[in-house]
Amino acid sequence: KHQNDLAAIVTREHGKTLDDAKGSVARGIELVEFHCGLVHQLQGVFSANVSPQIDCYTIRQPLGVCAGVSPFNFPVMVPLWMMIPAIAAGNTFILKPSEQDPSAPLRLLELLTEAGLPAGVANLIQGDKTTVEQLIQHRDIASLTAVASTPVAESIYTTATAQGKRAHTFGGAKNHCIVMPDADMDQAANAIVGAAYGSAGERCMAISVVVAVGEPTADAIINRLLPQINAIRIEPGDITGSDMGPLISEAHRQRVIAAIDQGVCEGAQLLIDGRNFKHAKHPQGYFLGPTLFDHVSENMSIYQNEIFGPVLVVMRVNDLEQALQLVNRHQYGNGTAIFTRDGF
C-alpha cells in the first residue's frame, strides 16, 4: 500500500532514481511474502530409536534480541532483509540504520506498528559509530548483522563473536564480468552499463571490472560502451527519464574523485572522465559523471579497492584461464558474470 511513498522517501534522501527505489522496495516486499511461509521450517524433528531406548528431539527456539546495522544504499530493502527473518523466527529486533538517510527506515517501523506488530518487537535507534559499539557490547543482544565497509564489517564481526554472539556481516566487493570473444557485444554492453552505473555504482553487486579476453574483444566492447555511457542522463532521482542520480554525500563524492585521481596517477587510460560534471540546475549537488578506465593492471588501486561509485575499469587478458585466475585472486572477489554464446 505504501510502496510508492517509501520509494519517494528513498529517492528524496538517498538520491537514486525513483524507478530504482521502487524496485528495491519491491524486493523487500518479496522477502516479507517469502517469510510468511517460514512456519514449516521452524518445526522441530522427532527421531525414534536413534540408539537403543533413546529418542531424539530437535527443538528450534528464538535467540532473543537481534540487532542490525543497515547501509545507506538500500534503506528499505536491507532493513527488511535483516528484520523480517529474525521476527519470523520469534526474535525481537533493533535496527540501527545509516545516519545518512534514516527517514525511510523510520517510516518502515511506523508502518510495521500500524500493521499490528506488538510494541517492542521491532525497534529503531538512530546514531553513529558509538551507537553501533553500544549495541555490540550490550549483554542482552544475542546476534548482530551488518552491511558496511570491509574494515567496519570485520570489526563488528570479530567484536561480536569474541563475546559469544552470533554474527554475520557483509563488507566490500569487487564484482567482475568476463567478456569472451564470441559474446554478443551489444547485449553485453547493455548489461554492463546498467550494472556499473545504476544507482551511481553505490551497490554491493555493481559490476566494476570488465575483463576482456583478447585485444579485439576489449576494443569491441569498449566501442559499444562509449556511446552508451556518454548517453547516460544524470538528473535528480525524481526527474522522469533520469538514468543516474547524485552520490549520497559530498564527502563520498570526494572519495570517489580521489580514487579516479589515483587511477590517473598510476597510469590507467582515462577514456571518460566524470570528475568535472556539474548539473546545470543544481551545481551544488553531489553529482558525478560516469567514468571509464582502460588498460588497468592488477596492482592499481582502482582495481584493488572497492570505489562504490560510477567508475568502471577494463582489463585485458589473453585467455579464459587468465581471466578466471585474475578474478579468483582478488581479495574482494564476490560476483562474476561471463558473457559468451557457446558455454565454453
Short mmCIF file of N, CA and C in Angstrom, two decimals, residues 263-342:
data_model
loop_
_atom_site.label_atom_id
_atom_site.label_comp_id
_atom_site.label_asym_id
_atom_site.label_seq_id
_atom_site.Cartn_x
_atom_site.Cartn_y
_atom_site.Cartn_z
N GLY A 263 43.92 6.62 -9.97
CA GLY A 263 44.00 5.78 -11.17
C GLY A 263 44.74 6.46 -12.30
N VAL A 264 44.51 7.76 -12.46
CA VAL A 264 45.23 8.53 -13.47
C VAL A 264 46.73 8.56 -13.15
N CYS A 265 47.04 8.81 -11.88
CA CYS A 265 48.45 8.87 -11.47
C CYS A 265 49.16 7.54 -11.68
N GLU A 266 48.43 6.44 -11.54
CA GLU A 266 49.04 5.12 -11.68
C GLU A 266 49.19 4.68 -13.13
N GLY A 267 48.66 5.48 -14.07
CA GLY A 267 48.90 5.21 -15.48
C GLY A 267 47.77 4.55 -16.24
N ALA A 268 46.60 4.40 -15.61
CA ALA A 268 45.46 3.86 -16.35
C ALA A 268 44.99 4.87 -17.38
N GLN A 269 44.44 4.37 -18.48
CA GLN A 269 43.97 5.25 -19.55
C GLN A 269 42.53 5.68 -19.27
N LEU A 270 42.33 6.97 -19.06
CA LEU A 270 41.02 7.51 -18.72
C LEU A 270 40.27 7.83 -20.00
N LEU A 271 39.29 7.00 -20.33
CA LEU A 271 38.52 7.19 -21.57
C LEU A 271 37.35 8.16 -21.37
N ILE A 272 36.69 8.08 -20.23
CA ILE A 272 35.60 9.00 -19.90
C ILE A 272 35.84 9.50 -18.49
N ASP A 273 35.88 10.82 -18.34
CA ASP A 273 36.20 11.44 -17.05
C ASP A 273 34.95 12.13 -16.49
N GLY A 274 34.45 11.61 -15.39
CA GLY A 274 33.23 12.18 -14.81
C GLY A 274 33.47 13.16 -13.69
N ARG A 275 34.73 13.50 -13.42
CA ARG A 275 35.05 14.32 -12.25
C ARG A 275 34.51 15.74 -12.33
N ASN A 276 34.45 16.29 -13.51
CA ASN A 276 34.09 17.70 -13.64
C ASN A 276 32.63 17.94 -13.98
N PHE A 277 31.81 16.88 -13.87
CA PHE A 277 30.39 17.06 -14.21
C PHE A 277 29.72 18.01 -13.22
N LYS A 278 29.01 18.97 -13.75
CA LYS A 278 28.20 19.89 -12.95
C LYS A 278 26.79 19.94 -13.54
N HIS A 279 25.81 19.72 -12.70
CA HIS A 279 24.44 19.79 -13.18
C HIS A 279 24.07 21.25 -13.38
N ALA A 280 23.49 21.55 -14.53
CA ALA A 280 23.20 22.94 -14.87
C ALA A 280 22.27 23.62 -13.86
N LYS A 281 21.27 22.89 -13.37
CA LYS A 281 20.31 23.48 -12.44
C LYS A 281 20.70 23.28 -10.98
N HIS A 282 21.59 22.34 -10.73
CA HIS A 282 21.96 22.02 -9.35
C HIS A 282 23.48 21.90 -9.25
N PRO A 283 24.19 22.99 -9.44
CA PRO A 283 25.66 22.93 -9.44
C PRO A 283 26.26 22.53 -8.09
N GLN A 284 25.50 22.68 -7.03
CA GLN A 284 25.99 22.29 -5.70
C GLN A 284 25.63 20.85 -5.34
N GLY A 285 24.96 20.17 -6.26
CA GLY A 285 24.56 18.78 -5.98
C GLY A 285 25.75 17.85 -5.94
N TYR A 286 25.55 16.68 -5.35
CA TYR A 286 26.63 15.70 -5.21
C TYR A 286 26.73 14.81 -6.46
N PHE A 287 26.60 15.42 -7.61
CA PHE A 287 26.62 14.67 -8.87
C PHE A 287 28.05 14.36 -9.29
N LEU A 288 28.20 13.23 -9.94
CA LEU A 288 29.47 12.82 -10.52
C LEU A 288 29.16 12.09 -11.81
N GLY A 289 29.87 12.43 -12.87
CA GLY A 289 29.63 11.77 -14.14
C GLY A 289 30.20 10.36 -14.17
N PRO A 290 29.70 9.50 -15.07
CA PRO A 290 30.26 8.16 -15.19
C PRO A 290 31.71 8.21 -15.68
N THR A 291 32.53 7.30 -15.19
CA THR A 291 33.96 7.28 -15.52
C THR A 291 34.33 5.90 -16.05
N LEU A 292 35.19 5.88 -17.07
CA LEU A 292 35.63 4.62 -17.67
C LEU A 292 37.14 4.64 -17.84
N PHE A 293 37.81 3.61 -17.31
CA PHE A 293 39.24 3.42 -17.48
C PHE A 293 39.52 2.22 -18.37
N ASP A 294 40.60 2.29 -19.13
CA ASP A 294 41.09 1.16 -19.93
C ASP A 294 42.55 0.91 -19.55
N HIS A 295 43.05 -0.26 -19.96
CA HIS A 295 44.44 -0.65 -19.71
C HIS A 295 44.77 -0.55 -18.22
N VAL A 296 43.89 -1.13 -17.41
CA VAL A 296 44.10 -1.17 -15.97
C VAL A 296 44.85 -2.45 -15.62
N SER A 297 45.84 -2.33 -14.76
CA SER A 297 46.62 -3.50 -14.36
C SER A 297 46.24 -3.93 -12.94
N GLU A 298 46.66 -5.13 -12.57
CA GLU A 298 46.19 -5.75 -11.33
C GLU A 298 46.67 -5.01 -10.08
N ASN A 299 47.81 -4.33 -10.17
CA ASN A 299 48.35 -3.67 -8.98
C ASN A 299 47.77 -2.28 -8.73
N MET A 300 46.94 -1.78 -9.64
CA MET A 300 46.41 -0.42 -9.49
C MET A 300 45.31 -0.37 -8.42
N SER A 301 45.26 0.75 -7.71
CA SER A 301 44.30 0.90 -6.63
C SER A 301 42.86 0.88 -7.14
N ILE A 302 42.62 1.41 -8.33
CA ILE A 302 41.25 1.43 -8.86
C ILE A 302 40.75 0.02 -9.15
N TYR A 303 41.68 -0.93 -9.25
CA TYR A 303 41.27 -2.33 -9.39
C TYR A 303 41.19 -3.02 -8.03
N GLN A 304 42.12 -2.74 -7.17
CA GLN A 304 42.19 -3.46 -5.90
C GLN A 304 41.12 -3.03 -4.91
N ASN A 305 40.70 -1.77 -4.95
CA ASN A 305 39.79 -1.24 -3.93
C ASN A 305 38.36 -1.09 -4.45
N GLU A 306 37.41 -1.29 -3.56
CA GLU A 306 36.02 -1.01 -3.89
C GLU A 306 35.83 0.51 -3.87
N ILE A 307 35.39 1.07 -4.99
CA ILE A 307 35.22 2.52 -5.10
C ILE A 307 33.82 2.95 -4.70
N PHE A 308 32.83 2.13 -4.99
CA PHE A 308 31.43 2.39 -4.63
C PHE A 308 30.93 3.67 -5.28
N GLY A 309 31.24 3.82 -6.55
CA GLY A 309 30.79 4.97 -7.32
C GLY A 309 30.71 4.61 -8.78
N PRO A 310 30.37 5.57 -9.64
CA PRO A 310 30.18 5.29 -11.07
C PRO A 310 31.50 5.20 -11.84
N VAL A 311 32.32 4.22 -11.46
CA VAL A 311 33.64 4.04 -12.07
C VAL A 311 33.76 2.60 -12.55
N LEU A 312 34.06 2.42 -13.83
CA LEU A 312 34.22 1.10 -14.43
C LEU A 312 35.62 0.99 -15.02
N VAL A 313 36.28 -0.13 -14.79
CA VAL A 313 37.62 -0.33 -15.32
C VAL A 313 37.63 -1.53 -16.26
N VAL A 314 38.46 -1.44 -17.29
CA VAL A 314 38.60 -2.52 -18.28
C VAL A 314 40.01 -3.09 -18.17
N MET A 315 40.08 -4.42 -18.06
CA MET A 315 41.36 -5.11 -18.01
C MET A 315 41.42 -6.08 -19.18
N ARG A 316 42.61 -6.27 -19.72
CA ARG A 316 42.80 -7.11 -20.90
C ARG A 316 43.65 -8.32 -20.55
N VAL A 317 43.13 -9.51 -20.89
CA VAL A 317 43.86 -10.76 -20.66
C VAL A 317 43.86 -11.57 -21.95
N ASN A 318 44.71 -12.60 -21.98
CA ASN A 318 44.89 -13.37 -23.22
C ASN A 318 43.87 -14.48 -23.40
N ASP A 319 43.45 -15.11 -22.31
CA ASP A 319 42.54 -16.26 -22.44
C ASP A 319 41.66 -16.38 -21.20
N LEU A 320 40.72 -17.33 -21.26
CA LEU A 320 39.76 -17.51 -20.17
C LEU A 320 40.45 -17.92 -18.88
N GLU A 321 41.45 -18.79 -18.97
CA GLU A 321 42.14 -19.24 -17.77
C GLU A 321 42.78 -18.06 -17.04
N GLN A 322 43.38 -17.17 -17.79
CA GLN A 322 43.98 -15.98 -17.18
C GLN A 322 42.90 -15.11 -16.52
N ALA A 323 41.76 -15.01 -17.17
CA ALA A 323 40.66 -14.22 -16.62
C ALA A 323 40.17 -14.81 -15.31
N LEU A 324 39.99 -16.12 -15.27
CA LEU A 324 39.50 -16.76 -14.05
C LEU A 324 40.49 -16.63 -12.91
N GLN A 325 41.77 -16.78 -13.22
CA GLN A 325 42.80 -16.62 -12.18
C GLN A 325 42.80 -15.20 -11.62
N LEU A 326 42.62 -14.23 -12.51
CA LEU A 326 42.58 -12.83 -12.08
C LEU A 326 41.43 -12.60 -11.10
N VAL A 327 40.26 -13.07 -11.48
CA VAL A 327 39.07 -12.88 -10.63
C VAL A 327 39.27 -13.56 -9.27
N ASN A 328 39.77 -14.78 -9.30
CA ASN A 328 39.89 -15.55 -8.06
C ASN A 328 40.98 -15.02 -7.12
N ARG A 329 41.93 -14.27 -7.67
CA ARG A 329 42.98 -13.71 -6.83
C ARG A 329 42.53 -12.47 -6.05
N HIS A 330 41.46 -11.84 -6.49
CA HIS A 330 41.08 -10.56 -5.89
C HIS A 330 40.59 -10.74 -4.46
N GLN A 331 41.06 -9.89 -3.57
CA GLN A 331 40.69 -10.01 -2.15
C GLN A 331 39.21 -9.79 -1.91
N TYR A 332 38.57 -9.01 -2.77
CA TYR A 332 37.15 -8.75 -2.62
C TYR A 332 36.32 -9.41 -3.73
N GLY A 333 36.88 -10.40 -4.38
CA GLY A 333 36.15 -11.10 -5.45
C GLY A 333 34.82 -11.62 -4.92
N ASN A 334 33.74 -11.24 -5.54
CA ASN A 334 32.42 -11.57 -5.00
C ASN A 334 31.55 -12.23 -6.06
N GLY A 335 31.01 -11.43 -6.99
CA GLY A 335 30.17 -11.97 -8.05
C GLY A 335 30.86 -11.80 -9.39
N THR A 336 30.64 -12.77 -10.29
CA THR A 336 31.23 -12.68 -11.63
C THR A 336 30.20 -13.14 -12.67
N ALA A 337 30.08 -12.37 -13.74
CA ALA A 337 29.24 -12.74 -14.88
C ALA A 337 30.16 -13.03 -16.06
N ILE A 338 29.83 -14.05 -16.85
CA ILE A 338 30.62 -14.38 -18.04
C ILE A 338 29.72 -14.24 -19.26
N PHE A 339 30.12 -13.39 -20.19
CA PHE A 339 29.37 -13.19 -21.42
C PHE A 339 29.97 -14.05 -22.52
N THR A 340 29.19 -15.03 -22.98
CA THR A 340 29.63 -15.93 -24.04
C THR A 340 28.39 -16.49 -24.72
N ARG A 341 28.57 -17.05 -25.91
CA ARG A 341 27.42 -17.61 -26.63
C ARG A 341 27.50 -19.12 -26.76
N ASP A 342 28.60 -19.73 -26.30
CA ASP A 342 28.70 -21.19 -26.50
C ASP A 342 28.88 -21.98 -25.21
#
